[in-house]
């Protein structure tokens, strides 16, 4: 949930309701209200309704719910001669912009607009890591060609609420905003910048704006830039902002964009969904006609039409939460009124049960603890120089000790042994946890995988000391003994390492750690170690 604070008299005037009536309507829109001051209202908005994070967005939704206004509003969008030139900015490659005219700003609206900006930063923007928003007084921008580019640390400008020229390096180290957000923008001695064609910097997204373009009560037109790491999120954020401002009576100006991904912005993206009325009724337990569904969707401020037994809905740019027919069904249910739905006693009851992987992990722990091993827990992050193979690196990590994601439990087990090698021998440890491994079939190129590791460190220890334990553990889990096939791996001693096979599936590896690897980790005693692929075990059970 996201909480916003609005001026009560202002929002009640917009929706023409009493405080009690507004509270009831917002409750039906998944929101709750609380009066916190003489003329202030705290509204808790469901996190998926980004369009309702300002009073104008709330007004639009409330008017639809009450049937005062139906369907998508018709906002005025005009072309302008402003241009945004997007250069190569590797750390935050996407940027869009818009112009907004006829803005009537007062102290309350400025406060609300800044709140709207920050709530979007916190939600879709992921604390500015994914999306950052800059709002400027257009009348204070001298040129009509704006560039999104990299700026070096020796460039300077006057940051927001400052009075003196500051170098960018000083902005990053001496301002509160710089200390908070420099780590997500600084890369190879450069930061992203929104600047006029002549070079004057207007903002350093996601850090801080220039003081020259600060908005005030005399501002009547805005220049809004949105930058980030994901194009869809950038486009959606800009669409939501300008739509809510237009709902308050402003006019949207389209900016020409020179980039690889768009020729103009805001995009005002609309999506079309088509589905069977039966799917909505089955989801909600209703018996609505296609015409009924269309009516309720128009109350949700979307356009829709009935096509025989189907419904087509045009999802407007400000409803980024609508992705499938299940989201549409939720809106139909809200507009129908949840209070009208009668409760039915479930005809089926079932007892909860453990997830198969959880059950396997518990059984594994019992068997290994019974063999005299002690469980350890380590962090998923580790120093990348300790890893072998393909792994995920963290850009701009806070510490070099945690600049990569482990791709095996072997490395964290060895790290643990290095820290505890002067404890009483033998040291027998095991760990159960997730690793991240390469997988070209996924959208990210990586996937999480459940694994376990076992290790023994002693003044004298050999392959058979761990192999005998592992042999019985696999038998206890699967009911079958594994077979062993020799392998060659850089971190294991040749001839003293093998893979575990069962039904032609590789369940893991076991071997004596190579002396070079022991030296790399600072371990002075021999170690035998094994890693088990728990997900493979579930396939052979």
Coordinates of C-alpha atoms in Angstrom, one line a residue:
X1 CA 0.0 0.0 0.0
X2 CA 1.1 3.6 -0.7
X3 CA 0.0 6.5 1.5
X4 CA -0.6 10.0 0.2
X5 CA -1.7 13.1 1.9
X6 CA -4.1 15.5 0.1
X7 CA -5.9 18.7 1.0
X8 CA -9.4 17.5 2.0
X9 CA -11.4 20.5 0.9
X10 CA -9.7 20.4 -2.5
X11 CA -10.5 16.7 -3.2
X12 CA -14.0 17.0 -1.9
X13 CA -14.6 19.9 -4.2
X14 CA -13.3 17.9 -7.1
X15 CA -15.6 14.9 -6.5
X16 CA -18.6 16.8 -5.1
X17 CA -18.9 14.4 -2.1
X18 CA -18.9 14.6 1.7
X19 CA -16.0 13.1 3.7
X20 CA -18.1 10.1 4.6
X21 CA -19.2 9.5 1.0
X22 CA -15.7 9.8 -0.3
X23 CA -14.5 7.3 2.4
X24 CA -17.1 4.7 1.2
X25 CA -16.3 5.1 -2.5
X26 CA -12.5 4.9 -1.9
X27 CA -13.0 1.7 0.2
X28 CA -14.7 0.1 -2.8
X29 CA -11.7 1.2 -4.9
X30 CA -9.3 -0.7 -2.6
X31 CA -8.3 2.5 -0.7
X32 CA -8.7 3.7 2.9
X33 CA -8.9 7.2 4.3
X34 CA -8.0 8.8 7.6
X35 CA -8.3 12.4 8.6
X36 CA -5.0 13.6 10.1
X37 CA -5.4 17.4 10.3
X38 CA -7.9 20.2 10.1
X39 CA -7.9 20.0 6.3
X40 CA -5.7 17.0 5.5
X41 CA -6.7 13.6 4.4
X42 CA -4.4 10.5 4.4
X43 CA -5.4 8.0 1.7
X44 CA -3.9 4.6 1.5
X45 CA -3.8 3.5 -2.1
X46 CA -3.3 0.0 -3.3
X47 CA 0.2 -0.3 -4.8
X48 CA -1.0 -1.3 -8.3
X49 CA -3.1 1.8 -8.8
X50 CA -0.4 4.3 -9.7
X51 CA -2.9 6.4 -11.5
X52 CA -4.5 7.2 -8.1
X53 CA -1.4 8.7 -6.4
X54 CA -2.7 12.3 -6.9
X55 CA -6.0 14.0 -6.2
X56 CA -6.7 14.3 -10.0
X57 CA -6.2 10.6 -10.5
X58 CA -8.5 9.9 -7.5
X59 CA -11.1 12.3 -8.9
X60 CA -11.1 10.5 -12.2
X61 CA -11.6 7.1 -10.6
X62 CA -14.3 8.3 -8.2
X63 CA -16.3 10.0 -10.9
X64 CA -16.3 6.7 -12.9
X65 CA -17.3 4.6 -9.9
X66 CA -20.3 7.0 -9.3
X67 CA -21.2 7.0 -13.0
X68 CA -20.7 10.8 -13.3
X69 CA -18.2 10.3 -16.1
X70 CA -17.8 7.1 -18.1
X71 CA -15.1 5.8 -20.4
X72 CA -11.7 7.3 -21.1
X73 CA -11.3 11.0 -20.7
X74 CA -10.4 13.0 -23.9
X75 CA -7.2 14.8 -23.1
X76 CA -5.9 17.5 -25.4
X77 CA -2.5 16.6 -26.9
X78 CA -0.7 19.0 -29.2
X79 CA 2.6 18.9 -31.1
X80 CA 5.4 21.2 -30.0
X81 CA 8.8 22.2 -31.4
X82 CA 10.7 21.0 -28.4
X83 CA 13.2 18.2 -29.1
X84 CA 14.9 15.7 -26.8
X85 CA 18.1 14.2 -28.2
X86 CA 19.0 11.0 -26.4
X87 CA 22.7 10.2 -26.5
X88 CA 24.4 7.0 -25.3
X89 CA 24.0 6.7 -21.5
X90 CA 25.0 3.2 -20.6
X91 CA 23.9 3.2 -17.0
X92 CA 20.4 4.6 -17.6
X93 CA 19.9 4.3 -21.4
X94 CA 16.2 5.5 -21.8
X95 CA 14.8 9.0 -21.6
X96 CA 11.5 10.6 -22.7
X97 CA 10.0 14.0 -22.1
X98 CA 6.8 16.0 -22.3
X99 CA 5.6 19.6 -22.1
X100 CA 2.5 20.5 -20.0
X101 CA 0.7 23.8 -20.6
X102 CA -2.0 25.7 -18.5
X103 CA -0.7 24.5 -15.2
X104 CA -2.2 26.4 -12.2
X105 CA 0.3 26.0 -9.4
X106 CA -0.2 27.1 -5.8
X107 CA 1.6 26.0 -2.6
X108 CA -0.8 23.1 -2.1
X109 CA -0.5 21.8 -5.6
X110 CA 3.3 22.1 -5.7
X111 CA 3.4 20.1 -2.5
X112 CA 1.1 17.5 -4.0
X113 CA 3.0 17.4 -7.3
X114 CA 6.3 16.7 -5.5
X115 CA 4.6 14.0 -3.4
X116 CA 3.2 12.4 -6.6
X117 CA 6.7 12.5 -8.1
X118 CA 8.3 10.8 -5.0
X119 CA 5.6 8.1 -4.7
X120 CA 6.2 7.2 -8.4
X121 CA 9.9 7.1 -7.6
X122 CA 9.3 4.7 -4.7
X123 CA 6.9 2.4 -6.6
X124 CA 7.4 2.0 -10.3
X125 CA 10.8 3.7 -10.0
X126 CA 12.2 1.3 -7.4
X127 CA 13.6 4.1 -5.3
X128 CA 14.9 5.8 -8.5
X129 CA 17.0 2.8 -9.5
X130 CA 14.6 2.0 -12.4
X131 CA 13.0 5.3 -13.1
X132 CA 13.7 8.9 -12.2
X133 CA 11.5 12.0 -12.8
X134 CA 12.5 15.6 -13.3
X135 CA 9.9 18.4 -13.3
X136 CA 11.0 21.8 -14.5
X137 CA 9.6 25.3 -15.1
X138 CA 9.5 25.4 -18.9
X139 CA 9.5 29.2 -18.9
X140 CA 13.0 29.1 -17.4
X141 CA 14.4 26.8 -20.1
X142 CA 16.2 28.9 -22.7
X143 CA 16.5 26.5 -25.5
X144 CA 14.1 24.1 -27.3
X145 CA 16.6 21.4 -28.0
X146 CA 17.4 19.4 -24.9
X147 CA 20.0 16.6 -24.7
X148 CA 20.2 13.5 -22.5
X149 CA 23.9 12.8 -22.2
X150 CA 26.8 11.9 -20.0
X151 CA 28.4 14.6 -17.9
X152 CA 31.9 14.5 -16.5
X153 CA 32.5 15.1 -12.8
X154 CA 34.3 18.4 -13.5
X155 CA 31.2 20.0 -15.1
X156 CA 29.3 22.4 -12.9
X157 CA 25.8 23.9 -12.3
X158 CA 23.7 25.3 -9.5
X159 CA 21.8 22.4 -7.9
X160 CA 18.2 22.7 -6.5
X161 CA 17.9 25.0 -3.5
X162 CA 21.5 26.1 -3.7
X163 CA 22.8 29.5 -4.6
X164 CA 26.4 28.8 -5.7
X165 CA 27.9 27.0 -8.7
X166 CA 29.0 23.5 -7.7
X167 CA 31.1 20.9 -9.6
X168 CA 29.3 17.6 -10.1
X169 CA 31.8 15.8 -8.0
X170 CA 30.9 18.2 -5.1
X171 CA 27.2 17.7 -5.7
X172 CA 27.7 13.9 -5.4
X173 CA 29.7 14.1 -2.2
X174 CA 28.3 17.2 -0.3
X175 CA 24.6 17.3 -1.0
X176 CA 22.0 15.0 0.7
X177 CA 20.6 13.9 -2.7
X178 CA 24.1 13.2 -4.0
X179 CA 24.9 11.0 -1.1
X180 CA 21.7 9.1 -1.5
X181 CA 21.7 8.4 -5.2
X182 CA 25.2 8.8 -6.6
X183 CA 25.8 5.1 -6.3
X184 CA 23.1 4.3 -8.8
X185 CA 24.2 6.8 -11.5
X186 CA 28.0 7.2 -11.3
X187 CA 29.8 5.0 -13.7
X188 CA 33.3 5.3 -15.2
X189 CA 33.6 8.9 -13.9
X190 CA 30.3 10.1 -15.6
X191 CA 26.7 10.7 -14.6
X192 CA 23.6 11.1 -16.7
X193 CA 22.5 14.7 -17.4
X194 CA 19.6 16.5 -18.9
X195 CA 21.1 19.6 -20.5
X196 CA 20.3 22.3 -23.0
X197 CA 22.0 22.0 -26.4
X198 CA 24.5 24.7 -25.5
X199 CA 25.6 22.6 -22.5
X200 CA 23.9 24.1 -19.5
X201 CA 22.8 21.3 -17.2
X202 CA 19.1 21.2 -16.1
X203 CA 19.3 18.1 -14.0
X204 CA 21.3 15.1 -13.0
X205 CA 18.9 12.2 -13.0
X206 CA 18.2 10.5 -10.7
X207 CA 20.0 12.8 -8.3
X208 CA 18.9 16.4 -8.4
X209 CA 17.6 19.2 -10.6
X210 CA 19.1 22.6 -11.4
X211 CA 17.9 25.5 -9.2
X212 CA 17.4 27.6 -12.4
X213 CA 14.3 25.5 -13.5
X214 CA 12.7 25.2 -10.0
X215 CA 8.9 25.4 -10.1
X216 CA 7.0 28.1 -8.1
X217 CA 3.6 29.8 -7.9
X218 CA 4.3 31.7 -11.1
X219 CA 4.9 28.5 -13.1
X220 CA 2.3 28.0 -15.8
X221 CA 4.0 25.4 -18.0
X222 CA 6.2 22.4 -17.2
X223 CA 8.9 20.4 -18.9
X224 CA 9.0 16.8 -17.5
X225 CA 11.7 14.4 -18.2
X226 CA 11.7 10.7 -17.2
X227 CA 14.8 8.6 -17.4
X228 CA 15.6 5.0 -16.4
X229 CA 16.9 1.5 -17.1
X230 CA 13.6 0.1 -18.6
X231 CA 11.8 1.7 -21.6
X232 CA 8.4 0.4 -20.7
X233 CA 8.6 1.8 -17.1
X234 CA 9.9 5.1 -18.4
X235 CA 7.1 5.4 -20.9
X236 CA 4.4 4.4 -18.4
X237 CA 5.6 6.8 -15.8
X238 CA 5.5 9.8 -18.1
X239 CA 2.0 8.7 -19.4
X240 CA 0.7 8.6 -15.8
X241 CA 2.1 12.0 -14.9
X242 CA 0.8 13.9 -17.9
X243 CA -2.6 12.1 -17.8
X244 CA -3.2 13.1 -14.2
X245 CA -2.1 16.7 -14.9
X246 CA -4.4 16.8 -17.9
X247 CA -7.2 15.5 -15.7
X248 CA -6.8 18.7 -13.7
X249 CA -7.3 20.8 -16.9
X250 CA -3.8 21.1 -18.3
X251 CA -2.8 20.6 -21.9
X252 CA -0.2 17.9 -23.0
X253 CA 2.6 18.9 -25.4
X254 CA 4.3 16.2 -27.4
X255 CA 8.1 16.4 -27.6
X256 CA 10.1 15.2 -30.6
X257 CA 12.5 12.5 -29.5
X258 CA 15.7 11.5 -31.3
X259 CA 16.5 8.0 -30.1
X260 CA 16.6 4.4 -31.2
X261 CA 13.3 3.5 -29.5
X262 CA 10.9 6.4 -30.0
X263 CA 10.3 9.4 -32.2
X264 CA 8.1 11.3 -29.8
X265 CA 6.8 11.4 -26.3
X266 CA 4.6 11.1 -24.3
X267 CA 3.6 7.9 -26.1
X268 CA 0.1 7.7 -24.5
X269 CA 0.2 4.0 -25.0
X270 CA -3.1 2.1 -25.3
X271 CA -3.4 -1.7 -25.2
X272 CA -6.3 -3.7 -26.6
X273 CA -7.5 -6.8 -24.7
X274 CA -10.1 -9.2 -26.0
X275 CA -11.7 -12.0 -23.9
X276 CA -14.8 -14.1 -23.5
X277 CA -17.5 -12.9 -21.2
X278 CA -17.6 -16.4 -19.8
X279 CA -14.0 -16.0 -18.5
X280 CA -15.0 -12.9 -16.5
X281 CA -18.2 -14.6 -15.1
X282 CA -16.3 -17.7 -14.2
X283 CA -13.6 -15.7 -12.4
X284 CA -16.2 -13.7 -10.4
X285 CA -19.0 -16.2 -10.1
X286 CA -21.4 -13.8 -11.9
X287 CA -23.9 -14.1 -14.7
X288 CA -23.2 -10.8 -16.5
X289 CA -23.9 -10.1 -20.2
X290 CA -21.3 -8.7 -22.4
X291 CA -23.2 -5.4 -22.3
X292 CA -23.1 -5.4 -18.5
X293 CA -19.3 -6.0 -18.6
X294 CA -18.8 -3.1 -21.0
X295 CA -20.8 -0.8 -18.7
X296 CA -18.7 -1.7 -15.7
X297 CA -15.5 -1.2 -17.6
X298 CA -16.6 2.2 -18.8
X299 CA -17.2 3.0 -15.1
X300 CA -13.5 2.0 -14.6
X301 CA -12.7 4.8 -17.1
X302 CA -11.8 2.5 -19.9
X303 CA -13.4 2.2 -23.3
X304 CA -14.9 -1.2 -24.2
X305 CA -17.3 -2.8 -26.7
X306 CA -19.3 -6.1 -26.8
X307 CA -18.6 -8.4 -29.7
X308 CA -21.2 -11.2 -29.6
X309 CA -20.0 -13.2 -26.5
X310 CA -16.7 -11.4 -26.3
X311 CA -15.6 -8.1 -24.9
X312 CA -12.8 -5.9 -26.3
X313 CA -11.4 -3.3 -23.9
X314 CA -9.0 -0.4 -24.8
X315 CA -6.7 0.0 -21.7
X316 CA -5.8 3.7 -21.4
X317 CA -2.2 4.9 -20.8
X318 CA -2.8 5.6 -17.1
X319 CA -4.0 2.0 -16.2
X320 CA -0.6 0.3 -16.3
X321 CA -2.0 -2.3 -13.9
X322 CA -4.3 -3.9 -16.5
X323 CA -2.4 -6.7 -18.2
X324 CA -4.7 -9.7 -18.6
X325 CA -8.4 -10.5 -18.4
X326 CA -8.0 -11.4 -14.7
X327 CA -7.1 -7.7 -14.0
X328 CA -10.2 -6.7 -16.1
X329 CA -12.3 -9.1 -13.9
X330 CA -11.1 -7.4 -10.8
X331 CA -12.2 -4.0 -12.1
X332 CA -15.6 -5.4 -13.1
X333 CA -16.0 -6.8 -9.6
X334 CA -15.2 -3.5 -8.0
X335 CA -17.6 -1.5 -10.2
X336 CA -20.3 -4.2 -9.6
X337 CA -19.7 -3.7 -5.9
X338 CA -18.1 -6.3 -3.6
X339 CA -20.8 -5.6 -1.0
X340 CA -23.4 -7.0 -3.4
X341 CA -21.7 -10.4 -3.7
X342 CA -23.2 -13.0 -1.4
X343 CA -20.8 -15.4 0.4
X344 CA -20.9 -19.1 -0.4
X345 CA -19.7 -21.9 1.9
X346 CA -16.8 -23.7 0.2
X347 CA -17.8 -27.2 -1.0
X348 CA -14.3 -28.5 -0.6
X349 CA -11.7 -28.4 2.1
X350 CA -8.1 -29.5 2.0
X351 CA -5.2 -29.6 4.5
X352 CA -2.1 -27.8 3.7
X353 CA 1.1 -29.8 2.8
X354 CA 4.7 -29.1 2.4
X355 CA 6.2 -28.1 -0.9
X356 CA 8.1 -31.1 -2.3
X357 CA 11.4 -29.1 -2.3
X358 CA 10.9 -28.1 1.4
X359 CA 10.2 -31.7 2.3
X360 CA 13.3 -32.9 0.4
X361 CA 15.4 -30.3 2.2
X362 CA 14.1 -31.3 5.6
X363 CA 14.8 -35.0 4.9
X364 CA 18.3 -34.1 3.7
X365 CA 19.0 -32.0 6.8
X366 CA 17.9 -34.9 9.1
X367 CA 20.2 -37.4 7.3
X368 CA 23.2 -35.2 7.3
X369 CA 22.9 -34.0 10.8
X370 CA 22.5 -37.7 11.8
X371 CA 25.9 -38.3 10.1
X372 CA 27.5 -35.7 12.4
X373 CA 27.5 -32.6 10.2
X374 CA 26.7 -29.1 11.4
X375 CA 24.6 -26.8 9.3
X376 CA 25.9 -23.3 8.3
X377 CA 24.2 -20.3 6.7
X378 CA 26.0 -18.0 4.4
X379 CA 25.1 -14.9 2.2
X380 CA 24.1 -15.3 -1.4
X381 CA 26.6 -12.5 -2.3
X382 CA 30.3 -13.1 -2.3
X383 CA 33.5 -11.7 -3.7
X384 CA 33.6 -12.4 -7.5
X385 CA 37.3 -13.2 -7.5
X386 CA 36.6 -16.3 -5.4
X387 CA 34.2 -17.7 -8.0
X388 CA 34.8 -19.9 -11.0
X389 CA 32.6 -20.3 -14.1
X390 CA 29.8 -18.0 -15.2
X391 CA 28.3 -15.9 -12.5
X392 CA 26.3 -12.7 -12.0
X393 CA 28.3 -9.6 -11.2
X394 CA 26.8 -6.6 -9.4
X395 CA 27.3 -3.2 -11.0
X396 CA 28.4 -0.4 -8.6
X397 CA 28.4 -2.8 -5.6
X398 CA 28.8 -1.1 -2.2
X399 CA 31.6 -3.5 -1.2
X400 CA 34.1 -5.6 -3.1
X401 CA 33.4 -8.4 -0.6
X402 CA 29.9 -8.7 -2.0
X403 CA 30.1 -7.9 -5.7
X404 CA 28.8 -11.1 -7.2
X405 CA 26.1 -13.7 -6.7
X406 CA 27.2 -17.2 -5.9
X407 CA 26.9 -19.8 -8.6
X408 CA 27.7 -22.7 -6.3
X409 CA 27.6 -23.4 -2.5
X410 CA 31.2 -24.8 -2.8
X411 CA 32.7 -21.3 -2.7
X412 CA 30.8 -20.1 0.4
X413 CA 31.6 -23.4 2.2
X414 CA 35.3 -22.9 1.5
X415 CA 35.0 -19.3 2.7
X416 CA 33.5 -20.5 5.9
X417 CA 36.2 -23.1 6.4
X418 CA 38.9 -20.5 5.9
X419 CA 37.4 -18.4 8.8
X420 CA 37.1 -21.5 11.1
X421 CA 40.1 -23.6 10.3
X422 CA 41.5 -23.3 13.8
X423 CA 38.5 -24.8 15.5
X424 CA 38.6 -28.4 16.8
X425 CA 39.0 -31.0 14.0
X426 CA 37.4 -32.6 12.2
X427 CA 35.1 -29.8 10.9
X428 CA 32.1 -31.2 9.2
X429 CA 29.6 -28.7 7.7
X430 CA 26.7 -28.6 5.3
X431 CA 24.6 -25.9 3.8
X432 CA 21.2 -25.8 1.9
X433 CA 20.4 -22.8 -0.2
X434 CA 19.9 -21.2 -3.5
X435 CA 22.5 -20.4 -6.2
X436 CA 22.1 -18.5 -9.5
X437 CA 23.3 -20.3 -12.6
X438 CA 23.4 -19.6 -16.3
X439 CA 20.3 -20.6 -18.3
X440 CA 19.9 -19.2 -21.8
X441 CA 16.2 -20.4 -21.9
X442 CA 15.1 -17.7 -19.3
X443 CA 14.4 -14.1 -20.1
X444 CA 17.3 -12.9 -17.9
X445 CA 19.7 -15.6 -19.0
X446 CA 20.0 -16.9 -15.4
X447 CA 17.8 -18.9 -12.9
X448 CA 17.8 -19.8 -9.3
X449 CA 18.6 -23.4 -8.3
X450 CA 18.3 -25.2 -5.0
X451 CA 21.5 -27.0 -3.9
X452 CA 23.2 -28.4 -0.9
X453 CA 26.9 -28.8 0.0
X454 CA 28.9 -31.0 2.4
X455 CA 32.5 -30.5 3.4
X456 CA 35.0 -32.1 5.8
X457 CA 38.3 -30.4 6.9
X458 CA 40.8 -32.3 8.9
X459 CA 44.6 -32.7 9.3
X460 CA 44.1 -35.8 7.2
X461 CA 41.0 -36.4 5.2
X462 CA 40.3 -38.2 1.9
X463 CA 37.7 -38.7 -0.7
X464 CA 36.2 -41.8 0.9
X465 CA 35.5 -40.1 4.2
X466 CA 32.8 -38.0 2.5
X467 CA 31.8 -40.4 -0.2
X468 CA 30.6 -43.0 2.3
X469 CA 28.4 -40.5 4.0
X470 CA 27.0 -39.2 0.7
X471 CA 26.4 -42.7 -0.5
X472 CA 24.0 -43.3 2.4
X473 CA 22.4 -39.9 2.2
X474 CA 21.4 -40.4 -1.5
X475 CA 20.1 -43.9 -0.6
X476 CA 18.0 -42.4 2.2
X477 CA 16.5 -39.7 -0.1
X478 CA 15.9 -41.8 -3.2
X479 CA 15.9 -45.4 -2.1
X480 CA 18.7 -46.1 -4.5
X481 CA 22.5 -46.0 -4.4
X482 CA 24.3 -43.6 -6.9
X483 CA 27.1 -44.6 -9.1
X484 CA 30.3 -42.5 -9.5
X485 CA 31.9 -41.3 -12.7
X486 CA 35.4 -39.6 -12.7
X487 CA 35.5 -35.9 -13.7
X488 CA 38.1 -33.3 -14.1
X489 CA 37.5 -29.9 -12.5
X490 CA 40.1 -27.2 -11.9
X491 CA 39.4 -26.8 -8.2
X492 CA 39.4 -30.6 -7.5
X493 CA 42.4 -33.0 -7.5
X494 CA 42.6 -35.1 -10.6
X495 CA 41.7 -38.8 -9.9
X496 CA 40.1 -37.9 -6.6
X497 CA 36.9 -36.3 -8.0
X498 CA 33.7 -37.7 -9.5
X499 CA 30.1 -36.9 -10.4
X500 CA 27.1 -38.7 -8.8
X501 CA 24.8 -40.4 -11.3
X502 CA 21.4 -42.0 -10.8
X503 CA 19.1 -43.0 -13.7
X504 CA 21.5 -41.1 -16.1
X505 CA 20.9 -37.9 -14.1
X506 CA 23.9 -36.0 -12.6
X507 CA 23.0 -35.4 -8.9
X508 CA 26.1 -33.5 -8.0
X509 CA 29.9 -33.7 -7.6
X510 CA 32.4 -34.8 -4.9
X511 CA 36.1 -34.5 -4.6
X512 CA 39.2 -33.5 -2.8
X513 CA 39.9 -29.8 -3.1
X514 CA 43.0 -28.9 -5.1
X515 CA 46.0 -27.4 -3.2
X516 CA 45.9 -24.3 -5.5
X517 CA 42.3 -23.7 -4.5
X518 CA 43.1 -24.1 -0.8
X519 CA 45.9 -21.5 -1.2
X520 CA 43.5 -19.2 -3.0
X521 CA 41.1 -19.3 -0.1
X522 CA 43.8 -19.2 2.6
X523 CA 43.1 -22.7 3.9
X524 CA 46.0 -24.6 5.4
X525 CA 44.4 -28.1 5.8
X526 CA 43.0 -30.6 3.3
X527 CA 39.3 -30.5 2.4
X528 CA 37.0 -32.9 0.7
X529 CA 33.8 -31.3 -0.5
X530 CA 30.6 -32.2 -2.4
X531 CA 27.7 -30.3 -3.9
X532 CA 24.2 -31.9 -4.5
X533 CA 21.7 -30.6 -7.0
X534 CA 18.5 -31.0 -5.0
X535 CA 16.2 -30.3 -8.0
X536 CA 17.7 -33.2 -9.9
X537 CA 17.0 -35.5 -6.9
X538 CA 13.3 -34.6 -7.2
X539 CA 13.4 -35.8 -10.8
X540 CA 14.6 -39.3 -9.9
X541 CA 12.5 -39.9 -6.8

